[in-house]
Short mmCIF file of C-alpha atoms in Angstrom, two decimals:
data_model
loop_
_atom_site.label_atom_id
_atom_site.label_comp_id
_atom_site.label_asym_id
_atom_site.label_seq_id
_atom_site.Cartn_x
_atom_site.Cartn_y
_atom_site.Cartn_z
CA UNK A 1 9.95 8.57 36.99
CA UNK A 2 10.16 4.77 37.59
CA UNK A 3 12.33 2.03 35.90
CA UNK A 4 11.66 -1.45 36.91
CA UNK A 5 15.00 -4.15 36.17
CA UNK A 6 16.84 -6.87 37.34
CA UNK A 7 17.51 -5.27 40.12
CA UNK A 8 14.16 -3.71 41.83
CA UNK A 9 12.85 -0.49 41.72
CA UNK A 10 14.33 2.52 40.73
CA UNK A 11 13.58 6.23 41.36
CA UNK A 12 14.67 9.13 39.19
CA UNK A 13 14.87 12.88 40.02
CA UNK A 14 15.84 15.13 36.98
CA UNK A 15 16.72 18.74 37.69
CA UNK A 16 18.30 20.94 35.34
CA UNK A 17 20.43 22.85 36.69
CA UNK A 18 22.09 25.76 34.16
CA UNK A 19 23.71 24.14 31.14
CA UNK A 20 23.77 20.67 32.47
CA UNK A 21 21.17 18.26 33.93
CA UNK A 22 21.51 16.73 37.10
CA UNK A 23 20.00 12.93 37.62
CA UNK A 24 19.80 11.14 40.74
CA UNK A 25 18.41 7.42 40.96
CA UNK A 26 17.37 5.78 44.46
CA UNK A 27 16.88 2.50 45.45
CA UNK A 28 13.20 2.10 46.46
CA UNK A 29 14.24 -0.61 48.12
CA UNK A 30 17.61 -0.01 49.75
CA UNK A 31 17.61 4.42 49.73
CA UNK A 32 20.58 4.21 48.17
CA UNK A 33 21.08 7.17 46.20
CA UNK A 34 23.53 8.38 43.61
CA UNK A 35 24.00 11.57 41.44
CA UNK A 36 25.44 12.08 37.88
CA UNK A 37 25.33 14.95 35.32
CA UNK A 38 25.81 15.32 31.82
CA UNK A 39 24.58 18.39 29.21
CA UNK A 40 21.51 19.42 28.97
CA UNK A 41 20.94 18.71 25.68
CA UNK A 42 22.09 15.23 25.74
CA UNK A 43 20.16 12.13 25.79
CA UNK A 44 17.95 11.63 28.71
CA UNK A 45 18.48 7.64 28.27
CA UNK A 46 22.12 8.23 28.80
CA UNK A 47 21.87 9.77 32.26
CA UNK A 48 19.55 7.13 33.16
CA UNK A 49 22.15 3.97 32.23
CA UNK A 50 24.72 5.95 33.46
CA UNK A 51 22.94 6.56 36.69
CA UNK A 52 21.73 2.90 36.96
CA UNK A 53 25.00 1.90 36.79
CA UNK A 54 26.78 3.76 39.35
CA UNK A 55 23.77 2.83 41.36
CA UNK A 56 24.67 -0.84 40.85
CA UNK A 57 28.42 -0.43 41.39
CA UNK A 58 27.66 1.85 44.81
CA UNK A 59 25.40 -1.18 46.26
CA UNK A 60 28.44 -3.86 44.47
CA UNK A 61 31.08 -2.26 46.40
CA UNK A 62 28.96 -1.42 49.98
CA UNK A 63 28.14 -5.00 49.43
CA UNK A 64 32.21 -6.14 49.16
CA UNK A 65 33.16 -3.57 52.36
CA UNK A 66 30.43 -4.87 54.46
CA UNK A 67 31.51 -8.91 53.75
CA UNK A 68 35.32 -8.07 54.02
CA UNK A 69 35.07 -6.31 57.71
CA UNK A 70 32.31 -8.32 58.59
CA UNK A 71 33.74 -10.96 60.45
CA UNK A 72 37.24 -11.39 60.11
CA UNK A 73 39.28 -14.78 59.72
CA UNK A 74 37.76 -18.04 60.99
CA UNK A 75 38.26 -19.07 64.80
CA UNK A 76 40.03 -15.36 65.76
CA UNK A 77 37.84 -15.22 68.45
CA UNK A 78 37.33 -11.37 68.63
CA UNK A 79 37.13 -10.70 64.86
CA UNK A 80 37.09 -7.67 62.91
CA UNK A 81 40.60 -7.20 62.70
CA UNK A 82 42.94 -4.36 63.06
CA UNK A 83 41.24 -1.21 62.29
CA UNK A 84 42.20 0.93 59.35
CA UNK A 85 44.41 3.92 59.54
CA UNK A 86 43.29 7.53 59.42
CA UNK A 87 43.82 8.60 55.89
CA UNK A 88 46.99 10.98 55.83
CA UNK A 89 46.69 14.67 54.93
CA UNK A 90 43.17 15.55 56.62
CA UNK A 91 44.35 17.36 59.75
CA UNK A 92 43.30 16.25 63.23
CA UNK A 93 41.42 17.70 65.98
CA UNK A 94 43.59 20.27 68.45
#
């Protein structure tokens, strides 16, 4: 199933999966893919707008992360910065 917006393209996968039903959207354009869920028995429109949506604010936000390390402050020279810290509480290889 196909829904054409502002936006481009997009692809949707239903699967139902027990009491709920699973919906991903893709980008045709992009790939970009996202997943949501909601009962079964609720509105099929819902999960749509609810999957466009997180669709839009995936692609906002890869958008704002690929501007903000992109480049780094005018005239540094090297750019990119000082890379990010390894988030704490994950372990580490031994």
């Amino acid at each position: 199933m196909t829904a054409a917006g502002g936006d481009g393209e997009v692809l949707f996968e239903f699967q139902r999966v027990g009491s709920y039903l699973r919906v991903t959207a893709i980008d045709a354009k992009t790939g970009v893919e996202v997943t949501v869920a909601g009962p079964a028995t609720g509105s099929q429109e819902l999960l749509k707008r609810t999957a466009i949506n997180k669709l839009r604010f995936v692609q906002t936000k890869s958008a704002d992360n690929r501007g903000a390390s992109g480049g780094g402050p005018s005239g540094s020279g090297s750019g990119g910065g000082p890379a990010k810290p390894a988030p704490k509480g994950r372990g580490g290889l031994y």
